[in-house]
PDB file of C-alpha atoms in Angstrom:
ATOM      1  CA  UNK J1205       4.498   9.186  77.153  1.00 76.00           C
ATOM      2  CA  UNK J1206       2.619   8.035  73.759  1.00 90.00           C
ATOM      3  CA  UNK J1207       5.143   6.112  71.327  1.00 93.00           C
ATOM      4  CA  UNK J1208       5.812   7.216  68.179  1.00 96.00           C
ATOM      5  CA  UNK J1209       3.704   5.205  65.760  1.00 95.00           C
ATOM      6  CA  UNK J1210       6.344   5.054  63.090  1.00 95.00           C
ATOM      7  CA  UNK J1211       8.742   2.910  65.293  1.00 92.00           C
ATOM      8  CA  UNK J1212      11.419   5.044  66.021  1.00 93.00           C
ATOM      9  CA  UNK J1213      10.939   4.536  69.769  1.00 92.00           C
ATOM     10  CA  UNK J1214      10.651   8.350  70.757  1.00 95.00           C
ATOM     11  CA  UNK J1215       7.495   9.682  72.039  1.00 96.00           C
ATOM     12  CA  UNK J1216       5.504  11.410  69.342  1.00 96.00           C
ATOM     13  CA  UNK J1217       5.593  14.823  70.980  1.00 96.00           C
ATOM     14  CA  UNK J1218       9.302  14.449  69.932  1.00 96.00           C
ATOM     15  CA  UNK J1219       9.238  12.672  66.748  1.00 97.00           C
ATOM     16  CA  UNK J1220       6.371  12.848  64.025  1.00 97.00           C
ATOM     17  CA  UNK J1221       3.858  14.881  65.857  1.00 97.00           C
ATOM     18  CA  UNK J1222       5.620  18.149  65.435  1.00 97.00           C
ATOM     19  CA  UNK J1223       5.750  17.097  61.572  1.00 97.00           C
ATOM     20  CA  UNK J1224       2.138  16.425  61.524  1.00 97.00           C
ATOM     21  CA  UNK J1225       1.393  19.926  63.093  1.00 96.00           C
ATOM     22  CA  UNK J1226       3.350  21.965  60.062  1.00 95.00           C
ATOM     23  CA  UNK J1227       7.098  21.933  61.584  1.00 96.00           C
ATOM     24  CA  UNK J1228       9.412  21.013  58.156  1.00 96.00           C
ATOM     25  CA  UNK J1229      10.602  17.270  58.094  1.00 96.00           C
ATOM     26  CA  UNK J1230      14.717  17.660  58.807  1.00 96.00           C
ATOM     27  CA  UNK J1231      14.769  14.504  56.203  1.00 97.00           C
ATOM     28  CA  UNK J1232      13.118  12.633  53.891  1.00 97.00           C
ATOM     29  CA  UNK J1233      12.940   9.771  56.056  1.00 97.00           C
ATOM     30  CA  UNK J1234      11.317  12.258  59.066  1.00 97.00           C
ATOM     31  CA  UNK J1235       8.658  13.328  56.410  1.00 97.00           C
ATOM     32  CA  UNK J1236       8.041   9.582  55.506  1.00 97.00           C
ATOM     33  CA  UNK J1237       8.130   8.326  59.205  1.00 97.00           C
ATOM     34  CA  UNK J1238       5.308  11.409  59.567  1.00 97.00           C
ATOM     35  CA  UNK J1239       3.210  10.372  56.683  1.00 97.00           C
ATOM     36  CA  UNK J1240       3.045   6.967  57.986  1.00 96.00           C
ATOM     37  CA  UNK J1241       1.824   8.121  61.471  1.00 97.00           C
ATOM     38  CA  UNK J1242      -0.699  10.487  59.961  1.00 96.00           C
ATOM     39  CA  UNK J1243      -2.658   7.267  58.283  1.00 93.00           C
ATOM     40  CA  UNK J1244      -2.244   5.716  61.625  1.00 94.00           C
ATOM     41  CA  UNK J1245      -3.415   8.441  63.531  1.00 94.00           C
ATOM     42  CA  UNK J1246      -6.048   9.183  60.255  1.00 93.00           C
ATOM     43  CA  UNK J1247      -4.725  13.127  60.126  1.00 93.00           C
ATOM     44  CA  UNK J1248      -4.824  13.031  56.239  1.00 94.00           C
ATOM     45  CA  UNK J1249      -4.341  16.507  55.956  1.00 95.00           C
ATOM     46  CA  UNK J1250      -0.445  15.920  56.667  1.00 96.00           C
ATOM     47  CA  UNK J1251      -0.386  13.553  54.073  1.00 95.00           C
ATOM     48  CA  UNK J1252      -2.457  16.021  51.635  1.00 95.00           C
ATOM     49  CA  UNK J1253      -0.331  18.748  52.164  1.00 95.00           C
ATOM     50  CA  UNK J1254       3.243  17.450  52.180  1.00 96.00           C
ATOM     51  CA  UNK J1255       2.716  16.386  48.256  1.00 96.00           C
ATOM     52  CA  UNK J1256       4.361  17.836  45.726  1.00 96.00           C
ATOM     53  CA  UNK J1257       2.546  20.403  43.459  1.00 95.00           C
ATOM     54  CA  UNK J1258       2.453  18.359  40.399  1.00 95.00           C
ATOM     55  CA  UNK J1259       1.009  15.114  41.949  1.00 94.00           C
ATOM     56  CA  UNK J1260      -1.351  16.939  44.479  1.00 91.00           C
ATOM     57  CA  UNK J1261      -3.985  16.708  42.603  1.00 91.00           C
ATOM     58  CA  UNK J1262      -3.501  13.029  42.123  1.00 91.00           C
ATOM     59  CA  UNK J1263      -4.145  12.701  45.775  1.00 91.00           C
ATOM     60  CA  UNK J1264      -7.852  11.463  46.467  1.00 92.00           C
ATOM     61  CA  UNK J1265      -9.179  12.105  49.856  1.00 92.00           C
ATOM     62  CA  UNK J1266     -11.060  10.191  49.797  1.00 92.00           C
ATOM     63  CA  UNK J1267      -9.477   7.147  48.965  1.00 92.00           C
ATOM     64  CA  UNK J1268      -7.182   8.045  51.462  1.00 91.00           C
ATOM     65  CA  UNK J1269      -9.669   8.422  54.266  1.00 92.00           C
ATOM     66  CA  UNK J1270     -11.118   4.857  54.026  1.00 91.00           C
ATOM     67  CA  UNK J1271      -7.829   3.242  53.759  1.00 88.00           C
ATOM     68  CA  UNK J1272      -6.981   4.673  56.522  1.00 89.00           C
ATOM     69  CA  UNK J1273     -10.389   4.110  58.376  1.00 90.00           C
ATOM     70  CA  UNK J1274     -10.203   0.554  57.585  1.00 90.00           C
ATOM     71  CA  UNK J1275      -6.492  -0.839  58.630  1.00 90.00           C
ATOM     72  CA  UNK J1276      -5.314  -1.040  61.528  1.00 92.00           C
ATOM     73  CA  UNK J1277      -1.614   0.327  61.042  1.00 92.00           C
ATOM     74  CA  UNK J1278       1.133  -2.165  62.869  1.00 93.00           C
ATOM     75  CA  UNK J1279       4.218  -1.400  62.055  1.00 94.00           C
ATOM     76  CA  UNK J1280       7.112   0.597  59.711  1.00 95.00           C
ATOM     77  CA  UNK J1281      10.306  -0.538  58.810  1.00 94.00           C
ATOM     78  CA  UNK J1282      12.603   1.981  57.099  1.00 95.00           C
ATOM     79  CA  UNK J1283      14.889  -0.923  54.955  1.00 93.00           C
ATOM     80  CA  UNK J1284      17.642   2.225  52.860  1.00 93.00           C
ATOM     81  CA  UNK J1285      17.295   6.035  53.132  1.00 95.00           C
ATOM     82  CA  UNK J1286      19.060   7.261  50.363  1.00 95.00           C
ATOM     83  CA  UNK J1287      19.499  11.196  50.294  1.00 95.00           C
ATOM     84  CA  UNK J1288      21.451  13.195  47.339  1.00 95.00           C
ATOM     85  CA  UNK J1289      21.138  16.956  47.947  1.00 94.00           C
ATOM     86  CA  UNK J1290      17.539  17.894  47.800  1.00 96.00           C
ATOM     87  CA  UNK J1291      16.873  13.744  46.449  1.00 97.00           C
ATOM     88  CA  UNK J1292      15.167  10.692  48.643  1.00 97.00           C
ATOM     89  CA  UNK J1293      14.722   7.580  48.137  1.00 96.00           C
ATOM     90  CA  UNK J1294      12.960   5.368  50.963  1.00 95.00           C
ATOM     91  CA  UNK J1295      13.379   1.793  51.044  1.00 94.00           C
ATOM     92  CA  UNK J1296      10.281   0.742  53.467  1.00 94.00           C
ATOM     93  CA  UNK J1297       7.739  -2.564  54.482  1.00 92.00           C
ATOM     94  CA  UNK J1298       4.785  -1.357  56.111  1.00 93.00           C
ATOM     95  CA  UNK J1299       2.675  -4.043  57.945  1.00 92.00           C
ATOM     96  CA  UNK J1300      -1.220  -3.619  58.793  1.00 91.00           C
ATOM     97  CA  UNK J1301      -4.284  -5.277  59.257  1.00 89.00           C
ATOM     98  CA  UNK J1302      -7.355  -4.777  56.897  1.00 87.00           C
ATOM     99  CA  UNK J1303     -10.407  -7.116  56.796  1.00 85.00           C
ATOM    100  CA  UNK J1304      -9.190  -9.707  59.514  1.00 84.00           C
ATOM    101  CA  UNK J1305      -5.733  -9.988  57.188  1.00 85.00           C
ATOM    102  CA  UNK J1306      -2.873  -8.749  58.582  1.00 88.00           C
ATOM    103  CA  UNK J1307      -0.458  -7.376  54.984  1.00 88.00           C
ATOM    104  CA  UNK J1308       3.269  -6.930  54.531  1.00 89.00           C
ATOM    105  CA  UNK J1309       3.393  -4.346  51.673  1.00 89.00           C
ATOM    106  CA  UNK J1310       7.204  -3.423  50.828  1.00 90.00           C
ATOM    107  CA  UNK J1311       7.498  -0.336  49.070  1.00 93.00           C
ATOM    108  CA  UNK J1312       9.956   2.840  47.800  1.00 94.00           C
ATOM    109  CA  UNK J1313       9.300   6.166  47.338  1.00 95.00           C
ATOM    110  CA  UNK J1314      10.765   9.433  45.939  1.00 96.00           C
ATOM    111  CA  UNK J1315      10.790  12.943  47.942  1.00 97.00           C
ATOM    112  CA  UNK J1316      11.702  16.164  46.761  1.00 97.00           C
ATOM    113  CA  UNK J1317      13.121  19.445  49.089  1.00 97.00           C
ATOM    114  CA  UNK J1318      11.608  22.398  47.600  1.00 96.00           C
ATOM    115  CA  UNK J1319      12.408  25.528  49.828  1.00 93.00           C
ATOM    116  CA  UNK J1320      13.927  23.185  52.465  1.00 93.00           C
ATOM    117  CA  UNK J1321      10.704  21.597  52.654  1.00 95.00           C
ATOM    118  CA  UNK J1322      10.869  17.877  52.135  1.00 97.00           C
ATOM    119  CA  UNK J1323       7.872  16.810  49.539  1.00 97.00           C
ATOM    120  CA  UNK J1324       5.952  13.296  48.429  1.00 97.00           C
ATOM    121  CA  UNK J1325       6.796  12.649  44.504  1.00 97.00           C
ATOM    122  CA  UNK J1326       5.892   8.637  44.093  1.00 94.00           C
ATOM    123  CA  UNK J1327       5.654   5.242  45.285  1.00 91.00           C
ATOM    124  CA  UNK J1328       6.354   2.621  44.165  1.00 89.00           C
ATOM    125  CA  UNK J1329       4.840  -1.325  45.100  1.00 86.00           C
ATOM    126  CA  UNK J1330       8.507  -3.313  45.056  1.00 71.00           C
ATOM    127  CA  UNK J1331       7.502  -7.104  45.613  1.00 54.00           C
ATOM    128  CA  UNK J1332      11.501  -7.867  44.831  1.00 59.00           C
ATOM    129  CA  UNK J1333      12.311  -6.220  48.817  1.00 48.00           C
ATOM    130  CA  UNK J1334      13.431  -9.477  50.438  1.00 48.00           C
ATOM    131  CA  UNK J1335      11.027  -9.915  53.214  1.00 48.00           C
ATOM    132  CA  UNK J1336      12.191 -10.938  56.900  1.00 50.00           C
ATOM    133  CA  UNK J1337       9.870 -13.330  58.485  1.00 51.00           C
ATOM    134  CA  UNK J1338      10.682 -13.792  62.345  1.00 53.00           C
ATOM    135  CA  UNK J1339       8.769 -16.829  63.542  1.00 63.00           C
ATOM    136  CA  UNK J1340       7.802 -15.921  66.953  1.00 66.00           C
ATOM    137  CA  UNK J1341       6.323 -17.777  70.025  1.00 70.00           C
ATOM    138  CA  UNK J1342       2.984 -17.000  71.751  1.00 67.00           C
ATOM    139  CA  UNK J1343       4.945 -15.639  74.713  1.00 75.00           C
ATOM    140  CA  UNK J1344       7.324 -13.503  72.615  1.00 72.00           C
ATOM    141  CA  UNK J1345       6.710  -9.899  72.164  1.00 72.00           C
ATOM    142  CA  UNK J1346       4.694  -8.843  69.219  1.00 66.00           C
ATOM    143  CA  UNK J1347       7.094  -8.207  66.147  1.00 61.00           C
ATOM    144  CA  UNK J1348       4.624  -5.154  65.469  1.00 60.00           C
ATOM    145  CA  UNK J1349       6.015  -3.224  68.419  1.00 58.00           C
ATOM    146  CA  UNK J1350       3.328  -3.131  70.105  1.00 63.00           C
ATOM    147  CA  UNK J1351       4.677  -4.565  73.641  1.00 67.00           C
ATOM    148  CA  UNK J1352       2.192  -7.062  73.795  1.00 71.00           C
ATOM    149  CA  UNK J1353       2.850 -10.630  73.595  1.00 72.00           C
ATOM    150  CA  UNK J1354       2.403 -12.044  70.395  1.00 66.00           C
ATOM    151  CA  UNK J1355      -0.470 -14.194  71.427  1.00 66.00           C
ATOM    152  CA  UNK J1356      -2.512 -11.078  72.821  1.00 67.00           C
ATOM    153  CA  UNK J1357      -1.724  -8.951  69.385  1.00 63.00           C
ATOM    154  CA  UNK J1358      -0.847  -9.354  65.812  1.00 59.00           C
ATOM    155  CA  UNK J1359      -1.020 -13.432  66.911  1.00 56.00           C
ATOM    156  CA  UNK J1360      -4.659 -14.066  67.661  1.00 49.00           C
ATOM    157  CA  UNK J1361      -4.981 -13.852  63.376  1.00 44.00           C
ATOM    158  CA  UNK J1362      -1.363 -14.819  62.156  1.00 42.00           C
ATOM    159  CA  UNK J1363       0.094 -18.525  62.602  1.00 39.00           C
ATOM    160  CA  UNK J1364       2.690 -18.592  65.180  1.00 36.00           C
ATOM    161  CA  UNK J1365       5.745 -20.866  65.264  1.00 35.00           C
TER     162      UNK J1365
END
């Protein structure tokens, strides 16, 4: 059984990789959770396709490709989903590693349901998140979810307590 990249702690058979394959997202949250696994996994086509008409064309492929090339994608933390009617808001922190720097980027952003199909509208960078810093040990587990110790992981470039 393969983990879910998106940290929900199911195997991704059962959580995002449906999703990623063309099933609809049940939430917004499920359709975020996917999009993050897709630039972990680097299936941008998920991501392409699950925007919504008027900012599709924003989208740049390319863009997208190298970012997700270059970082190493850690971890997801869904902070508020918010969901009026056919409405989302998600409240998230992404953490991953890009040029020997590991990043905490916090972040919200706005789906719409169209056809009961949940769709990307925006995001928005939100530096005003309050940020949770663990301090962990060499021995502890890896706060990325890896389930390697710290030391072995996200440790061997971030200063340990």
């Amino acid at each position: 059984m393969t983990l879910c990249p998106c940290g929900s702690t199911r195997a991704f058979d059962e959580c995002c990789g449906p999703i990623i394959a063309g099933a609809p997202a049940s939430t917004a949250e499920a359709l975020m959770r996917s999009r993050y696994t897709a630039f972990a996994n680097r299936t941008l086509d998920h991501v392409e396709r699950t925007h919504a008409p008027e900012v599709r064309d924003d989208f740049n492929r390319a863009e997208a490709e190298r970012l997700a090339e270059e970082c190493e994608w850690k971890s997801l933390e869904i902070r508020r989903a918010t969901e009026t009617g056919d409405t989302a808001e998600i409240e998230f922190v992404v953490q991953f590693r890009r040029e020997q720097h590991t990043i905490t980027q916090a972040a919200t952003s706005c789906f719409r349901r169209d056809n009961g199909q949940w769709l990307y509208i925006s995001n928005t960078l939100n530096p005003q998140i309050t940020q949770h810093v663990t301090k962990v040990g060499r021995n502890d587990p890896c706060p990325c979810n890896s389930g390697k110790k710290a030391k072995k992981c996200c440790g061997t470039t971030t200063e340990l307590k």
